[in-house]
Amino acid sequence: MLVLGIETSCDETGVALYRLRPREGAASGTQRSGLLGQALYSQGQMHAEYGGVVPELASRDHIRRVLPLTRQVLETSGCTLTELEGIAFTEGPGLAGALLVGASVASALAYVLDVPAVGIHHLEGHLLSPLLAEDAPEFPFIALLVSGGHTQLMRVEGMGRYQLLGETVDDAAGEAFDKTAQILGLGYPGGPAVSRLAEGGRSGALKLPRPMLNSADLNFSFSGLKTAVLAAARRQGHGLRDLQIRADLARAFQDAIVDVLTAKALSALEATGLERLVVAGGVGANRQLRERLSDSAAAKGYRVYYPEPALCTDNGAMIAFAGALRLAHREPASRAFSVRPRWELDELIPV
Ligand code: KG4
Ligand code: ZN
């Protein structure tokens, strides 16, 4: 099953080609399988001057990029359009106009090639992306999904079988990184920039709260932390011109958010009795979060699985992969297509 995946839910145009490995025992021939190729165009710079994603600009740019990227992926992986056996696209959640670009291109290609198209839930793509690694986790596992729009802890029993254990009651973790970056004058997207700046920060030089760290549930709250960063920045006044002070503030913010994410993820493992933790979503690329999670989990006999950093942020590979799995299970396909800017994970069909 050779599937083209198209991701256009926000500000990255991602295209990838995935071939599902034949089942054990089936003749595999000489065909390569797994991720055959992928291409990504990030609009980050275009949106940077506005401090966040401008939806209309995002849609227009996806239109410009999606076909050249598709050609590029086919060329670099040595495949042709006519070999495709299915097309997967991100159906939601995301920006309506941006989603429509991927959905209409995917559906048109599927129509012309007479192959099925399948709409994929963006978060399912993120959740399953650690399965693309050589050393993939087995079901069931706990997933910590930390992106620009979501912060959730989920129990994953299998594909499409997700139980929400806890989530943010206000801002997402990535949003907190992006807002902190704005306060520190670092531009958009903020996560990687805050992380780099924090490397030079001194631990404990500034103190910030750890919201809901000791709440009895598995929920998060980050809007108070963002406000605390703003208040600390104001207190510093001109002091903020000093690189060391800015680095200390970035470090204090990152230490606080990493503390909370780590504590809650471990609580979820404890509460469910599961031993595997999967981290997905853009904030999962954060080096300090990865180190802390791995150390704390190992100390308790748990194991943490990460997608490689490039597959943490939005990409076409996770959509092609989820699409191949769903199509292999004969997800009902129709020629009509839709986008779902809002779409809850628990509405998905288990396979
Ligand atoms: O998953 P993603 O690419 O898009 C969404 O579905 O939201 O996540 C984007 C978010 C942004 O908020 C970005 O600042 C954050 O992930 N991010 C990071 C890092 N890389 C990306 N946050 C912290 N550290 C990073 N290294
Ligand atoms: Zn995402």
Short mmCIF file of C-alpha atoms and ligand atoms in Angstrom, two decimals:
data_model
loop_
_atom_site.label_atom_id
_atom_site.label_comp_id
_atom_site.label_asym_id
_atom_site.label_seq_id
_atom_site.Cartn_x
_atom_site.Cartn_y
_atom_site.Cartn_z
CA MET A 1 0.00 0.00 0.00
CA LEU A 2 1.78 3.16 -1.25
CA VAL A 3 0.21 6.30 0.22
CA LEU A 4 0.86 9.99 -0.36
CA GLY A 5 0.23 12.13 2.73
CA ILE A 6 -0.54 15.85 2.65
CA GLU A 7 -0.49 18.07 5.75
CA THR A 8 -1.73 21.67 5.51
CA SER A 9 -3.53 22.30 8.82
CA CYS A 10 -1.52 25.30 9.98
CA ASP A 11 1.71 26.89 8.79
CA GLU A 12 3.71 23.96 7.43
CA THR A 13 3.11 22.35 4.06
CA GLY A 14 4.19 18.73 4.47
CA VAL A 15 4.10 15.99 1.84
CA ALA A 16 5.38 12.43 2.24
CA LEU A 17 5.25 9.00 0.71
CA TYR A 18 4.81 5.93 2.89
CA ARG A 19 4.64 2.28 1.89
CA LEU A 20 3.12 -0.04 4.47
CA ARG A 21 5.26 -3.09 5.08
CA PRO A 22 3.57 -6.25 3.78
CA ARG A 23 2.19 -8.51 6.51
CA GLU A 24 4.47 -11.21 7.97
CA GLY A 25 4.65 -14.11 5.58
CA ALA A 26 3.30 -12.19 2.59
CA ALA A 27 5.59 -11.98 -0.42
CA SER A 28 7.36 -8.65 -0.13
CA GLY A 29 9.16 -8.69 -3.48
CA THR A 30 11.95 -6.19 -3.77
CA GLN A 31 9.89 -3.10 -2.98
CA ARG A 32 11.21 -0.68 -0.41
CA SER A 33 8.78 -0.03 2.43
CA GLY A 34 8.42 2.48 5.26
CA LEU A 35 8.91 6.20 4.77
CA LEU A 36 10.14 6.59 1.19
CA GLY A 37 10.47 10.36 1.10
CA GLN A 38 9.17 13.59 2.52
CA ALA A 39 9.33 17.32 1.92
CA LEU A 40 8.36 20.21 4.15
CA TYR A 41 7.99 23.93 3.68
CA SER A 42 7.66 25.99 6.84
CA GLN A 43 5.93 29.37 6.61
CA GLY A 44 7.35 30.42 9.98
CA GLN A 45 9.34 33.34 8.60
CA MET A 46 6.37 34.71 6.67
CA HIS A 47 4.23 34.85 9.82
CA ALA A 48 7.07 36.02 12.09
CA GLU A 49 6.50 39.73 11.49
CA TYR A 50 2.89 39.34 12.69
CA GLY A 51 3.89 37.38 15.82
CA GLY A 52 1.64 34.46 14.88
CA VAL A 53 -0.04 32.65 12.01
CA VAL A 54 -2.20 34.78 9.67
CA PRO A 55 -4.79 32.28 8.34
CA GLU A 56 -5.35 33.83 4.91
CA LEU A 57 -1.62 34.08 4.21
CA ALA A 58 -1.22 30.48 5.32
CA SER A 59 -3.87 29.19 2.87
CA ARG A 60 -2.41 31.11 -0.05
CA ASP A 61 1.07 29.83 0.65
CA HIS A 62 -0.11 26.21 0.91
CA ILE A 63 -1.58 26.62 -2.60
CA ARG A 64 1.83 27.76 -3.87
CA ARG A 65 3.79 24.92 -2.23
CA VAL A 66 1.73 21.77 -2.26
CA LEU A 67 2.17 20.66 -5.88
CA PRO A 68 5.91 21.46 -6.16
CA LEU A 69 6.48 19.59 -2.88
CA THR A 70 4.48 16.62 -4.17
CA ARG A 71 6.58 16.51 -7.35
CA GLN A 72 9.72 16.75 -5.26
CA VAL A 73 8.74 13.84 -3.00
CA LEU A 74 7.83 11.62 -5.95
CA GLU A 75 11.11 12.44 -7.70
CA THR A 76 13.38 11.92 -4.70
CA SER A 77 11.71 8.64 -3.81
CA GLY A 78 11.81 7.38 -7.40
CA CYS A 79 8.04 6.85 -7.61
CA THR A 80 5.45 8.05 -10.09
CA LEU A 81 1.94 9.35 -9.52
CA THR A 82 0.39 6.30 -11.14
CA GLU A 83 1.98 4.00 -8.55
CA LEU A 84 0.04 5.66 -5.71
CA GLU A 85 -2.56 3.44 -4.07
CA GLY A 86 -4.12 5.98 -1.73
CA ILE A 87 -3.98 9.64 -0.71
CA ALA A 88 -4.19 10.83 2.90
CA PHE A 89 -4.78 14.43 3.94
CA THR A 90 -5.27 16.27 7.20
CA GLU A 91 -9.02 16.75 7.55
CA GLY A 92 -8.80 18.63 10.85
CA PRO A 93 -8.51 20.15 13.34
CA GLY A 94 -6.82 23.30 12.05
CA LEU A 95 -7.40 26.46 10.05
CA ALA A 96 -10.37 25.94 7.71
CA GLY A 97 -8.83 27.62 4.65
CA ALA A 98 -5.48 25.89 5.12
CA LEU A 99 -7.14 22.48 5.55
CA LEU A 100 -9.18 23.03 2.38
CA VAL A 101 -6.03 23.29 0.28
CA GLY A 102 -4.74 19.85 1.29
CA ALA A 103 -8.21 18.30 1.20
CA SER A 104 -9.03 19.51 -2.30
CA VAL A 105 -5.65 18.64 -3.79
CA ALA A 106 -5.78 15.17 -2.21
CA SER A 107 -9.33 14.54 -3.37
CA ALA A 108 -8.61 15.73 -6.91
CA LEU A 109 -5.54 13.48 -7.13
CA ALA A 110 -7.51 10.53 -5.76
CA TYR A 111 -10.28 11.13 -8.30
CA VAL A 112 -7.91 11.35 -11.24
CA LEU A 113 -5.88 8.30 -10.17
CA ASP A 114 -9.01 6.38 -9.11
CA VAL A 115 -7.59 5.53 -5.69
CA PRO A 116 -9.17 6.12 -2.26
CA ALA A 117 -8.62 9.33 -0.30
CA VAL A 118 -8.75 9.32 3.48
CA GLY A 119 -9.06 12.29 5.85
CA ILE A 120 -6.79 12.04 8.90
CA HIS A 121 -7.13 13.66 12.31
CA HIS A 122 -4.05 15.82 12.79
CA LEU A 123 -3.61 14.73 16.41
CA GLU A 124 -3.87 11.07 15.47
CA GLY A 125 -0.98 11.77 13.11
CA HIS A 126 1.06 13.21 15.99
CA LEU A 127 0.03 10.40 18.37
CA LEU A 128 1.11 7.65 15.99
CA SER A 129 4.31 9.36 14.77
CA PRO A 130 6.53 7.54 17.35
CA LEU A 131 5.51 4.31 15.60
CA LEU A 132 7.53 5.49 12.59
CA ALA A 133 10.74 4.93 14.57
CA GLU A 134 12.76 1.71 14.32
CA ASP A 135 12.21 1.07 18.02
CA ALA A 136 8.45 1.66 18.08
CA PRO A 137 6.34 1.30 21.24
CA GLU A 138 3.63 -1.34 21.47
CA PHE A 139 0.05 -0.54 22.44
CA PRO A 140 -1.18 0.35 25.02
CA PHE A 141 0.73 3.48 26.02
CA ILE A 142 0.25 6.93 27.54
CA ALA A 143 0.68 9.79 25.09
CA LEU A 144 1.71 13.27 26.10
CA LEU A 145 0.60 15.44 23.21
CA VAL A 146 2.17 18.89 23.43
CA SER A 147 1.75 21.20 20.46
CA GLY A 148 0.90 24.80 19.63
CA GLY A 149 -2.83 24.14 20.00
CA HIS A 150 -3.04 21.15 22.38
CA THR A 151 -1.73 19.83 25.66
CA GLN A 152 -3.28 16.47 26.45
CA LEU A 153 -2.54 13.24 28.25
CA MET A 154 -4.14 10.30 26.53
CA ARG A 155 -4.41 6.58 27.07
CA VAL A 156 -3.86 4.91 23.69
CA GLU A 157 -5.16 1.34 23.38
CA GLY A 158 -4.84 1.07 19.63
CA MET A 159 -5.45 3.02 16.47
CA GLY A 160 -8.52 5.21 16.98
CA ARG A 161 -8.89 4.06 20.60
CA TYR A 162 -7.96 7.10 22.62
CA GLN A 163 -9.11 8.04 26.10
CA LEU A 164 -8.50 11.59 27.26
CA LEU A 165 -7.03 11.59 30.79
CA GLY A 166 -6.33 15.29 31.17
CA GLU A 167 -5.74 18.47 29.19
CA THR A 168 -4.99 22.15 29.52
CA VAL A 169 -7.80 24.25 30.87
CA ASP A 170 -6.45 27.35 29.05
CA ASP A 171 -3.28 27.84 26.95
CA ALA A 172 -1.41 25.01 25.25
CA ALA A 173 2.24 24.36 26.16
CA GLY A 174 3.45 25.48 22.72
CA GLU A 175 1.36 28.63 23.00
CA ALA A 176 3.08 29.40 26.33
CA PHE A 177 6.48 28.97 24.61
CA ASP A 178 5.37 31.25 21.76
CA LYS A 179 4.06 33.94 24.10
CA THR A 180 7.18 33.81 26.26
CA ALA A 181 9.24 34.19 23.09
CA GLN A 182 7.22 37.26 22.18
CA ILE A 183 7.81 38.81 25.63
CA LEU A 184 11.54 38.12 25.23
CA GLY A 185 11.56 39.61 21.72
CA LEU A 186 12.41 36.29 20.04
CA GLY A 187 9.76 36.15 17.29
CA TYR A 188 7.68 33.23 16.01
CA PRO A 189 7.75 30.21 16.36
CA GLY A 190 9.03 30.67 19.86
CA GLY A 191 9.74 27.17 21.17
CA PRO A 192 13.14 26.54 19.61
CA ALA A 193 14.29 30.13 20.31
CA VAL A 194 13.28 30.03 23.99
CA SER A 195 14.97 26.66 24.33
CA ARG A 196 18.23 27.98 22.82
CA LEU A 197 18.18 31.10 25.01
CA ALA A 198 17.46 29.03 28.13
CA GLU A 199 20.69 27.05 27.56
CA GLY A 200 22.64 30.05 28.88
CA GLY A 201 20.24 30.72 31.76
CA ARG A 202 21.12 30.07 35.41
CA SER A 203 18.95 27.57 37.22
CA GLY A 204 17.02 29.18 40.08
CA ALA A 205 18.14 32.75 39.27
CA LEU A 206 14.47 33.67 38.81
CA LYS A 207 11.48 31.83 40.22
CA LEU A 208 8.18 31.22 38.44
CA PRO A 209 5.06 29.32 39.56
CA ARG A 210 4.26 25.73 38.51
CA PRO A 211 0.50 25.99 37.91
CA MET A 212 -1.58 22.96 38.94
CA LEU A 213 1.53 20.94 39.76
CA ASN A 214 -0.17 19.53 42.84
CA SER A 215 -3.76 19.39 41.60
CA ALA A 216 -5.22 15.93 42.07
CA ASP A 217 -6.17 15.60 38.37
CA LEU A 218 -4.15 15.31 35.15
CA ASN A 219 -5.08 18.74 33.83
CA PHE A 220 -2.72 21.62 33.05
CA SER A 221 -2.92 25.41 33.08
CA PHE A 222 -0.35 27.66 31.44
CA SER A 223 -1.96 31.06 31.12
CA GLY A 224 -0.90 32.03 34.68
CA LEU A 225 2.68 31.06 33.86
CA LYS A 226 2.62 33.30 30.80
CA THR A 227 1.33 36.18 32.95
CA ALA A 228 4.07 35.48 35.52
CA VAL A 229 6.69 35.69 32.73
CA LEU A 230 5.23 39.04 31.66
CA ALA A 231 5.23 40.33 35.26
CA ALA A 232 8.83 39.17 35.80
CA ALA A 233 9.87 40.88 32.55
CA ARG A 234 8.22 44.13 33.66
CA ARG A 235 9.93 43.93 37.06
CA GLN A 236 13.29 43.64 35.30
CA GLY A 237 12.55 46.78 33.26
CA HIS A 238 15.76 47.90 31.50
CA GLY A 239 17.50 44.92 33.06
CA LEU A 240 15.88 42.86 30.31
CA ARG A 241 18.35 44.37 27.84
CA ASP A 242 20.95 42.18 29.50
CA LEU A 243 21.27 38.88 27.63
CA GLN A 244 21.99 36.99 30.86
CA ILE A 245 18.75 38.23 32.48
CA ARG A 246 16.74 37.25 29.39
CA ALA A 247 18.39 33.83 29.43
CA ASP A 248 17.59 33.45 33.16
CA LEU A 249 13.95 34.25 32.47
CA ALA A 250 13.79 31.79 29.55
CA ARG A 251 15.38 29.16 31.79
CA ALA A 252 12.93 29.85 34.65
CA PHE A 253 9.99 29.54 32.25
CA GLN A 254 11.28 26.34 30.68
CA ASP A 255 12.11 24.76 34.06
CA ALA A 256 8.57 25.51 35.26
CA ILE A 257 6.82 24.07 32.21
CA VAL A 258 9.10 21.01 32.04
CA ASP A 259 8.47 20.35 35.76
CA VAL A 260 4.70 20.37 35.29
CA LEU A 261 4.67 18.29 32.08
CA THR A 262 7.01 15.70 33.62
CA ALA A 263 5.09 15.40 36.90
CA LYS A 264 1.73 14.98 35.19
CA ALA A 265 3.01 12.49 32.63
CA LEU A 266 4.46 10.35 35.45
CA SER A 267 1.18 10.63 37.39
CA ALA A 268 -0.68 9.35 34.31
CA LEU A 269 1.61 6.31 34.12
CA GLU A 270 1.16 5.66 37.81
CA ALA A 271 -2.62 6.08 37.71
CA THR A 272 -3.09 3.71 34.75
CA GLY A 273 -0.39 1.18 35.60
CA LEU A 274 1.01 1.51 32.05
CA GLU A 275 4.77 1.57 31.53
CA ARG A 276 5.25 3.22 28.17
CA LEU A 277 5.07 6.96 27.52
CA VAL A 278 4.99 8.44 24.04
CA VAL A 279 5.70 12.13 23.53
CA ALA A 280 4.34 13.84 20.44
CA GLY A 281 3.74 17.33 19.07
CA GLY A 282 6.04 20.30 18.48
CA VAL A 283 7.00 20.86 22.12
CA GLY A 284 8.16 17.23 22.15
CA ALA A 285 11.18 18.47 20.18
CA ASN A 286 12.31 20.35 23.29
CA ARG A 287 15.64 18.93 24.39
CA GLN A 288 15.29 19.78 28.07
CA LEU A 289 11.83 18.20 28.23
CA ARG A 290 13.16 15.03 26.58
CA GLU A 291 16.08 14.75 28.99
CA ARG A 292 13.99 15.33 32.08
CA LEU A 293 11.23 12.95 31.02
CA SER A 294 13.67 10.19 30.13
CA ASP A 295 15.60 10.53 33.42
CA SER A 296 12.51 10.71 35.65
CA ALA A 297 10.78 7.86 33.82
CA ALA A 298 13.86 5.61 33.91
CA ALA A 299 14.16 6.16 37.66
CA LYS A 300 10.69 4.61 38.03
CA GLY A 301 11.16 1.83 35.52
CA TYR A 302 9.09 3.45 32.75
CA ARG A 303 10.18 3.97 29.15
CA VAL A 304 9.73 7.06 27.00
CA TYR A 305 9.45 7.01 23.21
CA TYR A 306 9.93 10.05 21.00
CA PRO A 307 9.55 10.63 17.32
CA GLU A 308 12.78 12.03 15.87
CA PRO A 309 12.69 15.84 16.39
CA ALA A 310 11.80 16.55 12.73
CA LEU A 311 8.71 14.36 13.08
CA CYS A 312 7.58 16.11 16.29
CA THR A 313 6.49 19.27 14.53
CA ASP A 314 3.90 19.19 11.75
CA ASN A 315 4.88 17.02 8.80
CA GLY A 316 3.45 14.96 5.95
CA ALA A 317 5.03 11.69 7.12
CA MET A 318 2.70 11.25 10.08
CA ILE A 319 -0.31 11.82 7.81
CA ALA A 320 0.91 9.39 5.14
CA PHE A 321 1.59 6.80 7.87
CA ALA A 322 -1.79 7.14 9.63
CA GLY A 323 -3.46 7.14 6.20
CA ALA A 324 -1.71 3.92 5.15
CA LEU A 325 -2.82 2.21 8.38
CA ARG A 326 -6.42 3.37 8.00
CA LEU A 327 -6.61 2.48 4.31
CA ALA A 328 -5.12 -0.95 5.02
CA HIS A 329 -8.08 -1.51 7.33
CA ARG A 330 -10.45 -0.47 4.56
CA GLU A 331 -11.59 2.83 5.98
CA PRO A 332 -14.77 3.56 4.01
CA ALA A 333 -13.81 5.93 1.22
CA SER A 334 -16.09 8.23 -0.69
CA ARG A 335 -15.38 10.84 -3.33
CA ALA A 336 -16.90 13.60 -1.20
CA PHE A 337 -14.47 15.44 1.06
CA SER A 338 -14.80 17.67 4.04
CA VAL A 339 -12.62 19.56 6.46
CA ARG A 340 -13.24 19.74 10.20
CA PRO A 341 -11.58 22.78 11.76
CA ARG A 342 -12.86 21.49 15.13
CA TRP A 343 -12.76 17.76 15.66
CA GLU A 344 -12.47 15.81 18.91
CA LEU A 345 -10.18 12.78 18.93
CA ASP A 346 -12.77 10.58 20.62
CA GLU A 347 -15.03 10.93 17.55
CA LEU A 348 -12.60 8.78 15.55
CA ILE A 349 -13.48 5.30 14.33
CA PRO A 350 -11.34 2.60 16.00
CA VAL A 351 -9.61 0.16 13.62
O1 KG4 B 1 2.91 20.24 16.53
P1 KG4 B 1 3.26 21.59 16.01
O2 KG4 B 1 4.29 21.71 14.93
O3 KG4 B 1 2.00 22.34 15.47
C1 KG4 B 1 0.75 22.25 16.06
O4 KG4 B 1 0.02 21.28 15.73
O5 KG4 B 1 0.50 23.13 16.90
O6 KG4 B 1 3.70 22.44 17.29
C2 KG4 B 1 4.11 23.78 17.17
C3 KG4 B 1 4.50 24.29 18.53
C4 KG4 B 1 4.84 25.76 18.54
O7 KG4 B 1 4.16 26.37 19.61
C5 KG4 B 1 6.35 25.77 18.76
O8 KG4 B 1 6.80 26.93 19.44
C6 KG4 B 1 6.54 24.52 19.58
O9 KG4 B 1 5.66 23.58 19.02
N1 KG4 B 1 7.93 24.02 19.51
C7 KG4 B 1 8.76 23.92 20.57
C8 KG4 B 1 10.00 23.44 20.07
N2 KG4 B 1 9.87 23.25 18.72
C9 KG4 B 1 8.60 23.62 18.40
N3 KG4 B 1 8.56 24.21 21.86
C10 KG4 B 1 9.60 24.02 22.70
N4 KG4 B 1 10.82 23.59 22.31
C11 KG4 B 1 11.06 23.28 21.01
N5 KG4 B 1 12.29 22.84 20.64
ZN ZN B 2 0.63 19.66 14.95
#
